[in-house]
PDB file of C-alpha atoms in Angstrom:
ATOM      1  CA  MET A   1       2.410  -6.379   9.891  1.00  0.00           C
ATOM      2  CA  LYS A   2       1.907  -6.614  13.171  1.00  0.00           C
ATOM      3  CA  VAL A   3       0.010  -4.749  16.186  1.00  0.00           C
ATOM      4  CA  LYS A   4       2.286  -3.516  18.817  1.00  0.00           C
ATOM      5  CA  GLN A   5       2.070  -1.881  22.403  1.00  0.00           C
ATOM      6  CA  ILE A   6       5.302   0.372  22.205  1.00  0.00           C
ATOM      7  CA  LYS A   7       6.137   2.649  25.022  1.00  0.00           C
ATOM      8  CA  LYS A   8       7.701   6.083  24.482  1.00  0.00           C
ATOM      9  CA  ILE A   9       6.528   6.681  20.898  1.00  0.00           C
ATOM     10  CA  PHE A  10       4.919  10.163  21.051  1.00  0.00           C
ATOM     11  CA  LEU A  11       4.833  13.111  23.153  1.00  0.00           C
ATOM     12  CA  THR A  12       1.231  14.372  23.638  1.00  0.00           C
ATOM     13  CA  ILE A  13       1.328  18.045  22.975  1.00  0.00           C
ATOM     14  CA  ILE A  14      -1.600  20.224  23.537  1.00  0.00           C
ATOM     15  CA  ALA A  15       0.088  23.771  23.141  1.00  0.00           C
ATOM     16  CA  ALA A  16      -3.062  25.876  23.614  1.00  0.00           C
ATOM     17  CA  LEU A  17      -3.992  24.684  26.946  1.00  0.00           C
ATOM     18  CA  SER A  18      -2.974  26.142  30.160  1.00  0.00           C
ATOM     19  CA  PHE A  19      -1.389  22.931  31.591  1.00  0.00           C
ATOM     20  CA  GLY A  20       0.849  22.919  28.720  1.00  0.00           C
ATOM     21  CA  ILE A  21       2.769  19.963  27.478  1.00  0.00           C
ATOM     22  CA  SER A  22       3.194  16.425  29.135  1.00  0.00           C
ATOM     23  CA  ASN A  23       6.809  14.738  28.475  1.00  0.00           C
ATOM     24  CA  GLN A  24       5.540  11.642  30.120  1.00  0.00           C
ATOM     25  CA  ALA A  25       2.840  10.550  27.725  1.00  0.00           C
ATOM     26  CA  TYR A  26       3.061   7.160  26.041  1.00  0.00           C
ATOM     27  CA  GLY A  27       1.553   5.521  23.360  1.00  0.00           C
ATOM     28  CA  PHE A  28       1.526   2.781  20.545  1.00  0.00           C
ATOM     29  CA  PHE A  29       1.977   2.658  16.894  1.00  0.00           C
ATOM     30  CA  ILE A  30       1.189   0.153  13.976  1.00  0.00           C
ATOM     31  CA  ASP A  31       3.541  -1.128  11.580  1.00  0.00           C
ATOM     32  CA  TYR A  32       1.226  -0.414   8.634  1.00  0.00           C
ATOM     33  CA  ASN A  33       3.071  -0.156   5.455  1.00  0.00           C
ATOM     34  CA  ALA A  34       2.722  -3.696   3.605  1.00  0.00           C
ATOM     35  CA  GLN A  35       5.100  -2.662   0.856  1.00  0.00           C
ATOM     36  CA  TRP A  36       7.913  -1.392   3.198  1.00  0.00           C
ATOM     37  CA  MET A  37       7.360  -4.547   5.311  1.00  0.00           C
ATOM     38  CA  ALA A  38       7.514  -6.966   2.110  1.00  0.00           C
ATOM     39  CA  ASN A  39      10.364  -5.409   0.812  1.00  0.00           C
ATOM     40  CA  GLN A  40      12.274  -5.440   4.263  1.00  0.00           C
ATOM     41  CA  GLY A  41      11.288  -9.178   4.467  1.00  0.00           C
ATOM     42  CA  LEU A  42      12.688  -9.629   0.806  1.00  0.00           C
ATOM     43  CA  LYS A  43      15.907  -7.915   1.853  1.00  0.00           C
ATOM     44  CA  ASN A  44      16.485 -10.304   4.894  1.00  0.00           C
ATOM     45  CA  ALA A  45      15.712 -13.149   2.893  1.00  0.00           C
ATOM     46  CA  ARG A  46      18.024 -12.446   0.429  1.00  0.00           C
ATOM     47  CA  GLU A  47      20.782 -11.866   3.042  1.00  0.00           C
ATOM     48  CA  GLN A  48      20.001 -14.984   4.774  1.00  0.00           C
ATOM     49  CA  GLU A  49      20.197 -16.842   1.304  1.00  0.00           C
ATOM     50  CA  LYS A  50      23.709 -15.528   0.900  1.00  0.00           C
ATOM     51  CA  ARG A  51      24.707 -16.618   3.957  1.00  0.00           C
ATOM     52  CA  ASN A  52      23.397 -20.156   3.587  1.00  0.00           C
ATOM     53  CA  ARG A  53      24.994 -20.424   0.101  1.00  0.00           C
ATOM     54  CA  GLU A  54      28.373 -19.003   1.537  1.00  0.00           C
ATOM     55  CA  ARG A  55      28.266 -21.607   4.208  1.00  0.00           C
ATOM     56  CA  TYR A  56      27.391 -24.449   2.003  1.00  0.00           C
ATOM     57  CA  GLU A  57      29.985 -23.606  -0.648  1.00  0.00           C
ATOM     58  CA  GLU A  58      32.450 -23.643   2.165  1.00  0.00           C
ATOM     59  CA  MET A  59      31.682 -27.054   3.338  1.00  0.00           C
ATOM     60  CA  TYR A  60      30.794 -28.943  -0.230  1.00  0.00           C
ATOM     61  CA  GLY A  61      31.782 -26.507  -2.982  1.00  0.00           C
ATOM     62  CA  GLU A  62      30.266 -24.267  -5.534  1.00  0.00           C
ATOM     63  CA  ASP A  63      29.263 -27.415  -8.048  1.00  0.00           C
ATOM     64  CA  GLU A  64      27.437 -29.289  -5.405  1.00  0.00           C
ATOM     65  CA  TYR A  65      25.628 -26.097  -4.228  1.00  0.00           C
ATOM     66  CA  ASN A  66      24.465 -25.270  -7.755  1.00  0.00           C
ATOM     67  CA  ASN A  67      23.328 -29.091  -7.999  1.00  0.00           C
ATOM     68  CA  LEU A  68      21.066 -28.651  -4.851  1.00  0.00           C
ATOM     69  CA  MET A  69      19.529 -25.393  -6.215  1.00  0.00           C
ATOM     70  CA  SER A  70      18.734 -27.114  -9.796  1.00  0.00           C
ATOM     71  CA  LYS A  71      17.136 -29.959  -7.944  1.00  0.00           C
ATOM     72  CA  LYS A  72      15.263 -27.576  -5.667  1.00  0.00           C
ATOM     73  CA  THR A  73      13.893 -25.474  -8.685  1.00  0.00           C
ATOM     74  CA  SER A  74      12.582 -28.319 -10.344  1.00  0.00           C
ATOM     75  CA  SER A  75      10.700 -29.743  -7.484  1.00  0.00           C
ATOM     76  CA  ASN A  76       9.172 -26.358  -6.951  1.00  0.00           C
ATOM     77  CA  LYS A  77       7.882 -26.315 -10.392  1.00  0.00           C
ATOM     78  CA  LYS A  78       6.032 -29.476  -9.869  1.00  0.00           C
ATOM     79  CA  ASN A  79       4.029 -28.204  -6.857  1.00  0.00           C
ATOM     80  CA  THR A  80       3.213 -24.893  -8.197  1.00  0.00           C
ATOM     81  CA  SER A  81       0.391 -25.504 -10.485  1.00  0.00           C
ATOM     82  CA  SER A  82      -1.612 -27.381  -8.055  1.00  0.00           C
ATOM     83  CA  SER A  83      -1.258 -24.398  -5.077  1.00  0.00           C
ATOM     84  CA  THR A  84      -1.729 -21.560  -7.778  1.00  0.00           C
ATOM     85  CA  SER A  85      -5.551 -21.327  -7.647  1.00  0.00           C
ATOM     86  CA  ALA A  86      -5.464 -21.536  -3.622  1.00  0.00           C
ATOM     87  CA  LYS A  87      -2.886 -18.854  -3.324  1.00  0.00           C
ATOM     88  CA  THR A  88      -4.992 -16.651  -5.790  1.00  0.00           C
ATOM     89  CA  ALA A  89      -8.074 -16.974  -3.682  1.00  0.00           C
ATOM     90  CA  THR A  90      -6.029 -16.113  -0.478  1.00  0.00           C
ATOM     91  CA  SER A  91      -4.247 -13.197  -1.814  1.00  0.00           C
ATOM     92  CA  THR A  92      -7.260 -11.393  -3.048  1.00  0.00           C
ATOM     93  CA  LYS A  93      -9.334 -11.649   0.220  1.00  0.00           C
ATOM     94  CA  LYS A  94      -9.362  -8.290   1.825  1.00  0.00           C
ATOM     95  CA  ALA A  95      -8.905  -8.191   5.817  1.00  0.00           C
ATOM     96  CA  LYS A  96     -11.741  -6.311   7.512  1.00  0.00           C
ATOM     97  CA  ILE A  97     -10.367  -3.037   9.050  1.00  0.00           C
ATOM     98  CA  THR A  98     -14.078  -1.310   9.918  1.00  0.00           C
ATOM     99  CA  PHE A  99     -15.702  -1.937  13.321  1.00  0.00           C
ATOM    100  CA  LYS A 100     -19.209  -1.406  15.072  1.00  0.00           C
ATOM    101  CA  PRO A 101     -18.404   0.909  17.989  1.00  0.00           C
ATOM    102  CA  ASP A 102     -19.575  -0.438  21.380  1.00  0.00           C
ATOM    103  CA  GLY A 103     -19.264   2.290  23.662  1.00  0.00           C
ATOM    104  CA  ASN A 104     -16.141   1.730  25.225  1.00  0.00           C
ATOM    105  CA  THR A 105     -13.784   4.217  26.347  1.00  0.00           C
ATOM    106  CA  LYS A 106     -10.527   2.365  27.160  1.00  0.00           C
ATOM    107  CA  GLY A 107      -8.477   3.763  24.274  1.00  0.00           C
ATOM    108  CA  LEU A 108      -9.198   7.259  25.829  1.00  0.00           C
ATOM    109  CA  ASP A 109      -8.972   6.227  29.391  1.00  0.00           C
ATOM    110  CA  ASP A 110      -5.351   4.653  28.770  1.00  0.00           C
ATOM    111  CA  LEU A 111      -4.191   7.672  27.254  1.00  0.00           C
ATOM    112  CA  VAL A 112      -5.180   9.954  30.200  1.00  0.00           C
ATOM    113  CA  LEU A 113      -3.597   7.592  32.632  1.00  0.00           C
ATOM    114  CA  GLN A 114      -0.342   8.466  30.965  1.00  0.00           C
ATOM    115  CA  TYR A 115      -0.627  11.784  32.483  1.00  0.00           C
ATOM    116  CA  PRO A 116       0.250  12.955  36.143  1.00  0.00           C
ATOM    117  CA  SER A 117      -2.503  11.932  38.286  1.00  0.00           C
ATOM    118  CA  ASN A 118      -3.250  15.984  39.200  1.00  0.00           C
ATOM    119  CA  LYS A 119      -3.455  16.507  35.504  1.00  0.00           C
ATOM    120  CA  ARG A 120      -5.967  13.706  34.690  1.00  0.00           C
ATOM    121  CA  ALA A 121      -9.279  15.093  35.568  1.00  0.00           C
ATOM    122  CA  GLN A 122      -8.334  18.269  33.549  1.00  0.00           C
ATOM    123  CA  VAL A 123      -7.051  16.465  30.564  1.00  0.00           C
ATOM    124  CA  LYS A 124      -9.661  13.987  30.185  1.00  0.00           C
ATOM    125  CA  PRO A 125     -12.337  16.216  28.979  1.00  0.00           C
ATOM    126  CA  ILE A 126     -10.292  18.203  26.705  1.00  0.00           C
ATOM    127  CA  LEU A 127      -9.087  14.885  24.997  1.00  0.00           C
ATOM    128  CA  LYS A 128     -12.739  13.746  24.991  1.00  0.00           C
ATOM    129  CA  LYS A 129     -13.754  16.845  23.195  1.00  0.00           C
ATOM    130  CA  LEU A 130     -11.098  16.522  20.638  1.00  0.00           C
ATOM    131  CA  GLN A 131     -12.126  12.761  20.080  1.00  0.00           C
ATOM    132  CA  ASP A 132     -15.878  13.699  19.614  1.00  0.00           C
ATOM    133  CA  SER A 133     -14.978  16.352  17.041  1.00  0.00           C
ATOM    134  CA  PHE A 134     -13.307  14.068  14.703  1.00  0.00           C
ATOM    135  CA  PRO A 135     -16.177  12.630  12.983  1.00  0.00           C
ATOM    136  CA  GLN A 136     -17.304  16.234  11.878  1.00  0.00           C
ATOM    137  CA  VAL A 137     -13.546  16.692  10.596  1.00  0.00           C
ATOM    138  CA  ALA A 138     -13.509  13.352   8.559  1.00  0.00           C
ATOM    139  CA  ARG A 139     -16.900  14.076   6.752  1.00  0.00           C
ATOM    140  CA  SER A 140     -15.389  17.413   5.834  1.00  0.00           C
ATOM    141  CA  VAL A 141     -12.326  15.807   4.170  1.00  0.00           C
ATOM    142  CA  GLY A 142     -14.477  12.861   2.667  1.00  0.00           C
ATOM    143  CA  ILE A 143     -13.040   9.924   4.448  1.00  0.00           C
ATOM    144  CA  PRO A 144     -15.052   7.430   6.877  1.00  0.00           C
ATOM    145  CA  THR A 145     -15.234   6.931  10.609  1.00  0.00           C
ATOM    146  CA  ASN A 146     -14.755   3.580  12.528  1.00  0.00           C
ATOM    147  CA  ASP A 147     -12.271   2.632   9.776  1.00  0.00           C
ATOM    148  CA  LEU A 148      -8.477   1.787  10.987  1.00  0.00           C
ATOM    149  CA  SER A 149      -7.305   3.465   7.733  1.00  0.00           C
ATOM    150  CA  THR A 150      -9.100   6.703   8.668  1.00  0.00           C
ATOM    151  CA  GLY A 151      -7.223   6.639  12.077  1.00  0.00           C
ATOM    152  CA  MET A 152      -3.835   5.990  10.653  1.00  0.00           C
ATOM    153  CA  ALA A 153      -4.348   9.004   8.144  1.00  0.00           C
ATOM    154  CA  ALA A 154      -5.479  11.178  11.195  1.00  0.00           C
ATOM    155  CA  VAL A 155      -2.114  10.568  13.196  1.00  0.00           C
ATOM    156  CA  VAL A 156       0.116  10.559  10.306  1.00  0.00           C
ATOM    157  CA  ALA A 157      -1.362  14.129   9.126  1.00  0.00           C
ATOM    158  CA  GLY A 158      -1.358  15.552  12.573  1.00  0.00           C
ATOM    159  CA  ALA A 159       2.500  14.247  13.097  1.00  0.00           C
ATOM    160  CA  TYR A 160       3.341  15.443   9.377  1.00  0.00           C
ATOM    161  CA  MET A 161       1.967  19.033  10.265  1.00  0.00           C
ATOM    162  CA  ALA A 162       3.842  19.089  13.706  1.00  0.00           C
ATOM    163  CA  TYR A 163       7.182  18.086  12.585  1.00  0.00           C
ATOM    164  CA  ASN A 164       7.076  20.264   9.246  1.00  0.00           C
ATOM    165  CA  ASN A 165       5.031  23.408  11.209  1.00  0.00           C
ATOM    166  CA  VAL A 166       2.770  23.442   8.416  1.00  0.00           C
ATOM    167  CA  SER A 167      -0.794  23.032   7.620  1.00  0.00           C
ATOM    168  CA  LEU A 168      -2.415  20.289   5.248  1.00  0.00           C
ATOM    169  CA  ASN A 169      -4.539  20.708   2.368  1.00  0.00           C
ATOM    170  CA  ASP A 170      -7.709  18.759   3.364  1.00  0.00           C
ATOM    171  CA  SER A 171      -7.671  17.298  -0.319  1.00  0.00           C
ATOM    172  CA  TYR A 172      -4.962  15.453   0.548  1.00  0.00           C
ATOM    173  CA  MET A 173      -6.558  13.376   3.399  1.00  0.00           C
ATOM    174  CA  LYS A 174      -8.661  11.167   1.222  1.00  0.00           C
ATOM    175  CA  PRO A 175      -5.702   9.816  -1.185  1.00  0.00           C
ATOM    176  CA  MET A 176      -3.681   9.081   1.797  1.00  0.00           C
ATOM    177  CA  ALA A 177      -6.475   7.371   3.744  1.00  0.00           C
ATOM    178  CA  ASN A 178      -7.032   5.297   0.624  1.00  0.00           C
ATOM    179  CA  GLN A 179      -3.356   4.110   0.440  1.00  0.00           C
ATOM    180  CA  PHE A 180      -3.707   2.982   4.216  1.00  0.00           C
ATOM    181  CA  LYS A 181      -6.732   1.334   3.404  1.00  0.00           C
ATOM    182  CA  GLU A 182      -5.355  -0.809   0.469  1.00  0.00           C
ATOM    183  CA  ALA A 183      -2.129  -1.753   2.797  1.00  0.00           C
ATOM    184  CA  MET A 184      -4.135  -2.702   5.725  1.00  0.00           C
ATOM    185  CA  GLN A 185      -6.572  -4.755   3.902  1.00  0.00           C
ATOM    186  CA  SER A 186      -3.911  -6.822   2.868  1.00  0.00           C
ATOM    187  CA  VAL A 187      -2.978  -7.685   6.448  1.00  0.00           C
ATOM    188  CA  SER A 188      -4.943 -10.780   7.353  1.00  0.00           C
ATOM    189  CA  GLU A 189      -4.027 -10.347  11.095  1.00  0.00           C
ATOM    190  CA  PHE A 190      -6.792  -7.473  11.352  1.00  0.00           C
ATOM    191  CA  ASP A 191      -9.428 -10.318  10.884  1.00  0.00           C
ATOM    192  CA  LYS A 192      -8.427 -11.760  13.935  1.00  0.00           C
ATOM    193  CA  MET A 193      -9.250  -8.810  16.019  1.00  0.00           C
ATOM    194  CA  SER A 194     -12.442  -7.978  17.768  1.00  0.00           C
ATOM    195  CA  ASP A 195     -14.459  -4.850  16.935  1.00  0.00           C
ATOM    196  CA  SER A 196     -13.237  -3.590  20.528  1.00  0.00           C
ATOM    197  CA  GLN A 197      -9.841  -4.218  19.683  1.00  0.00           C
ATOM    198  CA  LYS A 198      -9.946  -2.011  16.550  1.00  0.00           C
ATOM    199  CA  LYS A 199     -11.798   0.631  18.308  1.00  0.00           C
ATOM    200  CA  TYR A 200      -9.286   0.845  21.095  1.00  0.00           C
ATOM    201  CA  ILE A 201      -6.566   1.421  18.310  1.00  0.00           C
ATOM    202  CA  TYR A 202      -8.786   3.859  16.339  1.00  0.00           C
ATOM    203  CA  ASP A 203      -9.586   5.877  19.321  1.00  0.00           C
ATOM    204  CA  GLN A 204      -5.833   6.328  20.319  1.00  0.00           C
ATOM    205  CA  MET A 205      -4.744   7.278  16.634  1.00  0.00           C
ATOM    206  CA  VAL A 206      -7.494   9.631  16.453  1.00  0.00           C
ATOM    207  CA  ILE A 207      -6.878  11.375  19.704  1.00  0.00           C
ATOM    208  CA  ILE A 208      -3.331  11.578  18.916  1.00  0.00           C
ATOM    209  CA  GLY A 209      -3.775  13.006  15.617  1.00  0.00           C
ATOM    210  CA  MET A 210      -6.341  15.494  16.750  1.00  0.00           C
ATOM    211  CA  THR A 211      -3.958  16.678  19.635  1.00  0.00           C
ATOM    212  CA  LEU A 212      -1.112  17.183  17.024  1.00  0.00           C
ATOM    213  CA  THR A 213      -3.361  18.810  14.645  1.00  0.00           C
ATOM    214  CA  VAL A 214      -5.032  21.269  16.895  1.00  0.00           C
ATOM    215  CA  SER A 215      -1.923  22.089  18.837  1.00  0.00           C
ATOM    216  CA  GLN A 216       0.043  22.791  15.563  1.00  0.00           C
ATOM    217  CA  TYR A 217      -3.020  25.025  14.493  1.00  0.00           C
ATOM    218  CA  GLU A 218      -2.647  26.957  17.701  1.00  0.00           C
ATOM    219  CA  ASN A 219       1.042  27.258  17.660  1.00  0.00           C
ATOM    220  CA  GLN A 220       0.634  28.672  14.044  1.00  0.00           C
ATOM    221  CA  GLN A 221      -1.728  31.366  15.425  1.00  0.00           C
ATOM    222  CA  ASN A 222       0.413  32.025  18.414  1.00  0.00           C
ATOM    223  CA  PRO A 223       3.850  31.067  17.672  1.00  0.00           C
ATOM    224  CA  ASN A 224       6.134  30.105  20.328  1.00  0.00           C
ATOM    225  CA  ALA A 225       9.860  28.605  19.622  1.00  0.00           C
ATOM    226  CA  LYS A 226       9.765  26.298  22.429  1.00  0.00           C
ATOM    227  CA  THR A 227       6.333  24.765  21.377  1.00  0.00           C
ATOM    228  CA  THR A 228       7.458  24.495  17.840  1.00  0.00           C
ATOM    229  CA  ALA A 229      10.468  22.590  18.709  1.00  0.00           C
ATOM    230  CA  GLN A 230       8.429  20.242  21.031  1.00  0.00           C
ATOM    231  CA  LEU A 231       5.933  19.812  18.201  1.00  0.00           C
ATOM    232  CA  ARG A 232       8.508  18.993  15.725  1.00  0.00           C
ATOM    233  CA  GLN A 233      10.002  16.289  18.105  1.00  0.00           C
ATOM    234  CA  ALA A 234       6.682  14.756  18.495  1.00  0.00           C
ATOM    235  CA  GLY A 235       5.975  14.412  15.047  1.00  0.00           C
ATOM    236  CA  LYS A 236       9.163  13.261  14.239  1.00  0.00           C
ATOM    237  CA  LYS A 237       8.887  10.257  16.932  1.00  0.00           C
ATOM    238  CA  VAL A 238       5.252   9.321  15.608  1.00  0.00           C
ATOM    239  CA  LEU A 239       6.414   9.460  11.952  1.00  0.00           C
ATOM    240  CA  GLU A 240       9.648   7.398  12.224  1.00  0.00           C
ATOM    241  CA  GLY A 241       7.703   4.939  14.456  1.00  0.00           C
ATOM    242  CA  LEU A 242       4.689   4.283  11.966  1.00  0.00           C
ATOM    243  CA  LEU A 243       6.793   4.500   8.890  1.00  0.00           C
ATOM    244  CA  GLY A 244      10.078   3.337   9.781  1.00  0.00           C
ATOM    245  CA  VAL A 245      11.929   6.041   7.837  1.00  0.00           C
ATOM    246  CA  SER A 246      13.378   9.275   8.588  1.00  0.00           C
ATOM    247  CA  ALA A 247      10.673  11.778   9.244  1.00  0.00           C
ATOM    248  CA  SER A 248      12.572  14.265   6.823  1.00  0.00           C
ATOM    249  CA  LYS A 249      11.745  11.816   4.021  1.00  0.00           C
ATOM    250  CA  VAL A 250       8.080  11.849   4.380  1.00  0.00           C
ATOM    251  CA  ARG A 251       5.901  13.952   1.960  1.00  0.00           C
ATOM    252  CA  ILE A 252       1.961  14.397   2.021  1.00  0.00           C
ATOM    253  CA  THR A 253       0.558  15.712  -1.266  1.00  0.00           C
ATOM    254  CA  ALA A 254      -2.433  15.507  -3.678  1.00  0.00           C
ATOM    255  CA  SER A 255      -1.219  12.167  -4.530  1.00  0.00           C
ATOM    256  CA  GLY A 256      -1.151  11.046  -0.933  1.00  0.00           C
ATOM    257  CA  LEU A 257       1.758   9.605   1.191  1.00  0.00           C
ATOM    258  CA  SER A 258       5.360   9.185  -0.022  1.00  0.00           C
ATOM    259  CA  TYR A 259       8.872   8.598   1.315  1.00  0.00           C
TER     260      TYR A 259
END
């Protein structure tokens, strides 16, 4: 799992506001799903192994390849016992995905900069208000603040609602956040990040998630076909960027996230 800066991954939508929709917004996403990443890595490794075997057999024959693999397996068995305890200790260590807020506003500021210059003064206090309202929302659904797994839950929930034109049951948030926590705590790279870096990612996820959620709510109250289509496209971009699967396969239920 890696943290990446990816342009053009979402469209920032605020349907209820007079300035409408910005189609020039940019953002980022995190490839968070450890299980999906592991499965993809296993698939790639198997494909590479198959290619290696075909090349080796072509050069030396099938019997020689089998003899080589037999020797390799025997050698691996000798090394396994001495490294088992060290591997177990490493695998059980949980990465720290929480942070202490330091007051920096770079996450918000960078999102505002993606709007046209003549809109920024108007946009910033609105996005700041959405950001400031999130702690109350988090408490109401039983998830912590200043935690990357909570930010992930917020942005995925907002994107899911926007894509499907639905509301989401509050009770669905905690199971999903717990799934993200388990997956992200298995990624050691988060231990290498400073509190400021974590806050930057968290703030952007929260703002994007709240923007999509509020936009979806306002559009449900005052339906508009064009806005519905734009919200669906925004939700699709975020879900597919985050999860690496078709947005149509994503489900959020009382059991959490599935696809």
